[in-house]
XYZ file of C-alpha atoms in Angstrom:
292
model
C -246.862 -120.625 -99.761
C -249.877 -118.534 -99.658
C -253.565 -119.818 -100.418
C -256.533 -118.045 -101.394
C -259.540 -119.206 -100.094
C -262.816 -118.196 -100.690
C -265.094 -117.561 -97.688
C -269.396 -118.239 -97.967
C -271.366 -114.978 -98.271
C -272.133 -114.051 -95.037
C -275.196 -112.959 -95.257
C -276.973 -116.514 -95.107
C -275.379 -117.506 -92.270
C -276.443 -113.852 -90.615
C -280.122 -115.132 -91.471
C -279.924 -118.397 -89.894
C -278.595 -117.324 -87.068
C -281.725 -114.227 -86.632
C -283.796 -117.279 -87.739
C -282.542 -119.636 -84.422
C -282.812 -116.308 -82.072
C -286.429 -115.797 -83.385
C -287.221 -119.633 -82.653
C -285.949 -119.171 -78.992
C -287.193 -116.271 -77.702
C -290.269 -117.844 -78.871
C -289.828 -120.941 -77.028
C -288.806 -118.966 -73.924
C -291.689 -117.229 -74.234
C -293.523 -120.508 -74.427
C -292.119 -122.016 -71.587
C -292.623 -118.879 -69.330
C -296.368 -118.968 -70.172
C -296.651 -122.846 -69.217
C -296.262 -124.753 -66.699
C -294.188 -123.785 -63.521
C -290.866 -126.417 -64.623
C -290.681 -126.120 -68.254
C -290.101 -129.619 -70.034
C -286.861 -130.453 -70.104
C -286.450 -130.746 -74.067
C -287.665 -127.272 -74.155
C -284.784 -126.595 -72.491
C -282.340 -128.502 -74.398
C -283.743 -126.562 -77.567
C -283.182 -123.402 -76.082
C -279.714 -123.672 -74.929
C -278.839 -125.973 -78.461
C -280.420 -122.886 -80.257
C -277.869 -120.516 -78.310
C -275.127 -122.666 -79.237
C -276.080 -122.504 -82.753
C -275.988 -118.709 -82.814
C -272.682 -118.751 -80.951
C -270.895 -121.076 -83.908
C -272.740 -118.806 -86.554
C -271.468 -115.384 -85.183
C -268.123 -117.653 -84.198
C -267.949 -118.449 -88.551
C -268.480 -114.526 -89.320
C -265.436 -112.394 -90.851
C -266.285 -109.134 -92.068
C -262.704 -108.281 -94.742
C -262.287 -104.344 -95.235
C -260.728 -103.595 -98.753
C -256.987 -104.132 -99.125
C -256.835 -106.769 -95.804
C -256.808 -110.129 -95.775
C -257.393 -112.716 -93.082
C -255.144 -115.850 -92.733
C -257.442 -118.991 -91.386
C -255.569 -121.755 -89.321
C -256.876 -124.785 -87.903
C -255.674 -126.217 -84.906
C -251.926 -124.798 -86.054
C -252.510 -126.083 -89.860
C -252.480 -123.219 -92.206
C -255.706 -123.631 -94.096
C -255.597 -120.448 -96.526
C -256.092 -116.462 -97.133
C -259.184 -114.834 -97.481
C -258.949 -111.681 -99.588
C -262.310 -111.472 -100.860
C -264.060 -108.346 -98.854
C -267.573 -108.292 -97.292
C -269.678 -110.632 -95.287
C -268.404 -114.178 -95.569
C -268.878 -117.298 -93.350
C -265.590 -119.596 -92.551
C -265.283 -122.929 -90.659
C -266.021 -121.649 -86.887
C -263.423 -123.260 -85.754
C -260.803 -121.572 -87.870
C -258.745 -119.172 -85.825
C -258.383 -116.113 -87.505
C -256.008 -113.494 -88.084
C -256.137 -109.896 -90.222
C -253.299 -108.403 -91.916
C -252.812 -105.151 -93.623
C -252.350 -105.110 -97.156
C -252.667 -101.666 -97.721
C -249.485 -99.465 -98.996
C -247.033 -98.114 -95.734
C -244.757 -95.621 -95.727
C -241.292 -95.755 -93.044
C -238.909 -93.891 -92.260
C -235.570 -94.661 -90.844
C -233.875 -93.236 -87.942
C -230.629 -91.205 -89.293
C -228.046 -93.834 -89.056
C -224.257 -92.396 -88.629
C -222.030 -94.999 -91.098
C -219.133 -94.915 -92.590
C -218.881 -94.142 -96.236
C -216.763 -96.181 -99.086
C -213.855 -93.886 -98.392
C -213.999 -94.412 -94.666
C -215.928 -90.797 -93.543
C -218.649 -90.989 -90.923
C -221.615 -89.844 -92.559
C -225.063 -89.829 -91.642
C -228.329 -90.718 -93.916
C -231.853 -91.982 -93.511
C -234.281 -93.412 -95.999
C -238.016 -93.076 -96.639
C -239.376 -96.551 -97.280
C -242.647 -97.440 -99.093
C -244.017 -101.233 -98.799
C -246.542 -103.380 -98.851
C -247.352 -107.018 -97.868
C -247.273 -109.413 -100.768
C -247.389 -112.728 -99.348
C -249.746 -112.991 -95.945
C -248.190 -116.544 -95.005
C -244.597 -115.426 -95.116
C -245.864 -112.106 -92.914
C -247.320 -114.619 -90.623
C -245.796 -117.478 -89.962
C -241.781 -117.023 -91.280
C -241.079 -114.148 -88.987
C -241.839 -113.180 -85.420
C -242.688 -109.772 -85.785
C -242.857 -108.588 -89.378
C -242.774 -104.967 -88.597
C -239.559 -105.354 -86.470
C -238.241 -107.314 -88.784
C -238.773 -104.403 -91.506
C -237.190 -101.928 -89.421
C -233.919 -103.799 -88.564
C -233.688 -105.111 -92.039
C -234.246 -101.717 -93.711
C -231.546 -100.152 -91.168
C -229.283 -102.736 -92.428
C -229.926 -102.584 -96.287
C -229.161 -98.670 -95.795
C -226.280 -98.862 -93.853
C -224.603 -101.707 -96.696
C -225.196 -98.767 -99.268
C -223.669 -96.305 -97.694
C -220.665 -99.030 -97.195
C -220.544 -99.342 -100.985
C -220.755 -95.940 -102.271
C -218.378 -92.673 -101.734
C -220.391 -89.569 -100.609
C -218.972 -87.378 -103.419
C -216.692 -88.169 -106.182
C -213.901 -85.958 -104.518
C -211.825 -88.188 -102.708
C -212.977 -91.033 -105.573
C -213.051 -89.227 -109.189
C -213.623 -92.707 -110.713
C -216.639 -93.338 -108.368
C -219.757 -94.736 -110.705
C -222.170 -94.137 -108.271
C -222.272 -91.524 -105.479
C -224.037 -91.372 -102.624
C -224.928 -87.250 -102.870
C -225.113 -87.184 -106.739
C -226.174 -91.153 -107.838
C -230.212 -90.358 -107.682
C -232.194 -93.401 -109.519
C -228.959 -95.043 -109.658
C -228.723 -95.174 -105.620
C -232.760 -95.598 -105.671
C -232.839 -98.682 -107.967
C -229.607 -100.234 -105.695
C -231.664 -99.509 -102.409
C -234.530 -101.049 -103.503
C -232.712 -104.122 -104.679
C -231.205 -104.207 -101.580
C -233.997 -103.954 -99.551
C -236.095 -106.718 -102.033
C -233.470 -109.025 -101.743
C -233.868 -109.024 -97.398
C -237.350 -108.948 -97.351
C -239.013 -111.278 -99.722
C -238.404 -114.223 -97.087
C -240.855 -112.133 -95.132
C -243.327 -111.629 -97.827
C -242.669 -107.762 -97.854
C -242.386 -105.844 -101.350
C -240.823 -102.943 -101.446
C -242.396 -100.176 -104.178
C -240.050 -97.257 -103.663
C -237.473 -96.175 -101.487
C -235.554 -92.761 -101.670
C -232.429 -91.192 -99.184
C -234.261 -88.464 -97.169
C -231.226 -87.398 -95.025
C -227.730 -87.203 -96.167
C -224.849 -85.526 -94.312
C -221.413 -85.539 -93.324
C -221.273 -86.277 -89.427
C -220.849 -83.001 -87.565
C -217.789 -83.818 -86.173
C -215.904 -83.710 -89.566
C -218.344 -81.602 -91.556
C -216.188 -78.591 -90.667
C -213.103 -79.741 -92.710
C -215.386 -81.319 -95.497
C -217.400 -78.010 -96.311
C -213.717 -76.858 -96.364
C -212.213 -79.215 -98.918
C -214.936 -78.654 -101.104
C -214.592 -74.826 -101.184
C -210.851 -75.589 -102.047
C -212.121 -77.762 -104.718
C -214.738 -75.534 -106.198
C -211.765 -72.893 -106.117
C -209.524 -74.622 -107.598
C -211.579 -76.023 -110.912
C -212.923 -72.306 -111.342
C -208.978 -71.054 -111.379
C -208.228 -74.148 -113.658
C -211.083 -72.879 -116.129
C -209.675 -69.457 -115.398
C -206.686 -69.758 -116.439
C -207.741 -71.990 -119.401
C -209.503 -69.371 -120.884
C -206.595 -66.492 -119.860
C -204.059 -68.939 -121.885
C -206.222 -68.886 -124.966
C -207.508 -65.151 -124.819
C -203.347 -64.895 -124.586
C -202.147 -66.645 -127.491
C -205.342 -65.001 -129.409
C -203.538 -61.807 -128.721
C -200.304 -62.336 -129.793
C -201.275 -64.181 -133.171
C -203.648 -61.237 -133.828
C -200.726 -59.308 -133.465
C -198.518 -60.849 -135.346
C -201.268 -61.215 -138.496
C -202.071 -57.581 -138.317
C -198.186 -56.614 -138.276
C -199.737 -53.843 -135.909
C -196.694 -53.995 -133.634
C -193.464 -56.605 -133.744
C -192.686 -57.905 -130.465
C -189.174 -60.141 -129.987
C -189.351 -62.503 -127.594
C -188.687 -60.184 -124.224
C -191.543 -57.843 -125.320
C -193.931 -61.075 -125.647
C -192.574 -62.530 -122.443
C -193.241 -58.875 -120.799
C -196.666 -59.124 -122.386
C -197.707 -62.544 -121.144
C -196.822 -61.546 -118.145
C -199.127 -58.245 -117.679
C -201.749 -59.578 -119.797
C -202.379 -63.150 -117.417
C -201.737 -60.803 -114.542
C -205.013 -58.612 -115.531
C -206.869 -62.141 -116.962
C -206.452 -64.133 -113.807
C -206.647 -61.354 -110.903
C -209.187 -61.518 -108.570
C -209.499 -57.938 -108.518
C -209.559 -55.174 -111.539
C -206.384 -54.128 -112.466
C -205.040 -50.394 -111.996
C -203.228 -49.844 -115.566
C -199.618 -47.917 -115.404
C -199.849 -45.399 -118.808
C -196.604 -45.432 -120.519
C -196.364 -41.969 -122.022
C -192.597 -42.309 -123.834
C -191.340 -45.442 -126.098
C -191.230 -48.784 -125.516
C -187.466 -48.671 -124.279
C -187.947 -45.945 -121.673
């Protein structure tokens, strides 16, 4: 699991190192304004002081806000620095940044099949953001592949799940065109649930392409003008019905007229003609009696 670490401010170690340059450029300086062969412990100093400044400058990590550098020693995960600024670490640590800072991906548009069996095809826009920097680093290979061909996978088991529309599926819960936080909430489960082992947290993900594949898009823009059609003549004729029987009963009430049953069958007729026409009806004037 991950370990925080704190790091030595850095700017101590900076010192000592200026410190050890000033010291030998002075003894260079020294030795250049002796004797011919400098002694050789002069020497020694001045290449010990150079390796000194080497490990110092070796020890310093400079951590922008929102990274974070894992530490590992001779293959033994030592811990995660998160602290930012200046700081000093064991010079022999070897050293590695990651990102912690929100990302945003988006998928390629993936052609699946639906619940029902229809090729669709949808794409997601993925936020995330890395969580836990020794999962990242050390349980995957390549973290960022691994998001991509996990996220293609999560979105493609959704589709799998869920109907496009509630046409072919009237009992459907969740839809894929008209679920909104419902599909968002199952997405992001889906996607939490494959990428915790890599220490990835996913903070929002939302469908950002969603279509019927062209090859059957044709006949499905089709069936769902035949739908539409059909529930506004069902509501049509609903409301034709009623304006009907309002008619009749008025009628009757008002003894304005008394109709036996051929007359109200004749008057059905004509009146849900004019109610449920598509177009304005031309009205035949009777100018004798009701017989003739």
């Amino acid at each position: 699991m991950e370990k925080i670490r704190k790091g030595i401010p850095g700017f101590g170690a900076l010192l000592v190192a200026l410190v050890i340059l000033i010291l030998n450029i002075s003894l260079i300086i020294q030795s250049a304004s002796g004797p011919a062969n400098p002694p050789a412990v002069e020497i020694f100093f001045i290449v010990l002081g150079f390796i000194a400044i080497v490990v110092v400058l070796k020890g310093l990590i400079i951590v922008q806000p929102n990274y974070a550098v894992v530490l590992t020693f001779f293959g033994k995960y030592v811990g995660t620095v998160k602290e930012n600024g200046l700081l000093f670490v064991n010079p022999l640590f070897t050293q590695q940044k990651v990102n912690l800072r929100s990302q945003s991906l988006e998928s390629a548009k993936l052609k699946v099949n639906d619940k029902m069996g229809n090729p669709i095809e949808i794409a997601a826009v993925i936020l995330w953001q890395i969580q836990d920097t020794y999962k990242v680093v050390f349980d995957v290979v390549s973290f960022s592949q691994y998001m991509i061909n996990q996220s293609e996978a999560a979105i493609r088991h959704l589709a799998s799940i869920c109907p496009y529309d509630n046409i072919e599926d009237e009992h459907a819960p969740v839809t894929l065109r008209d679920g909104g936080e419902k599909v968002t909430q199952l997405l992001e489960n889906e996607l939490n649930e494959r990428l915790t082992k890599a220490g990835i947290v996913i903070t929002e993900a939302r469908i950002s392409h969603l279509a019927y594949s062209p090859e059957i898009a044709g006949a499905m823009l089709q069936r769902q003008q035949a739908t539409a059609i059909v529930a506004a003549r069902t509501k049509i004729v609903e409301g034709a019905v009623g304006m009907v029987e309002m008619a009749l009963e008025l009628l009757s009430r008002k003894q304005i007229v008394e109709l036996d049953e051929d007359k109200k069958a004749s008057m059905v007729s004509n009146l849900m003609v004019v109610l449920c026409g598509e177009k304005a009806a031309t009205p035949v004037l009777n100018t004798g009696t009701l017989y003739q």
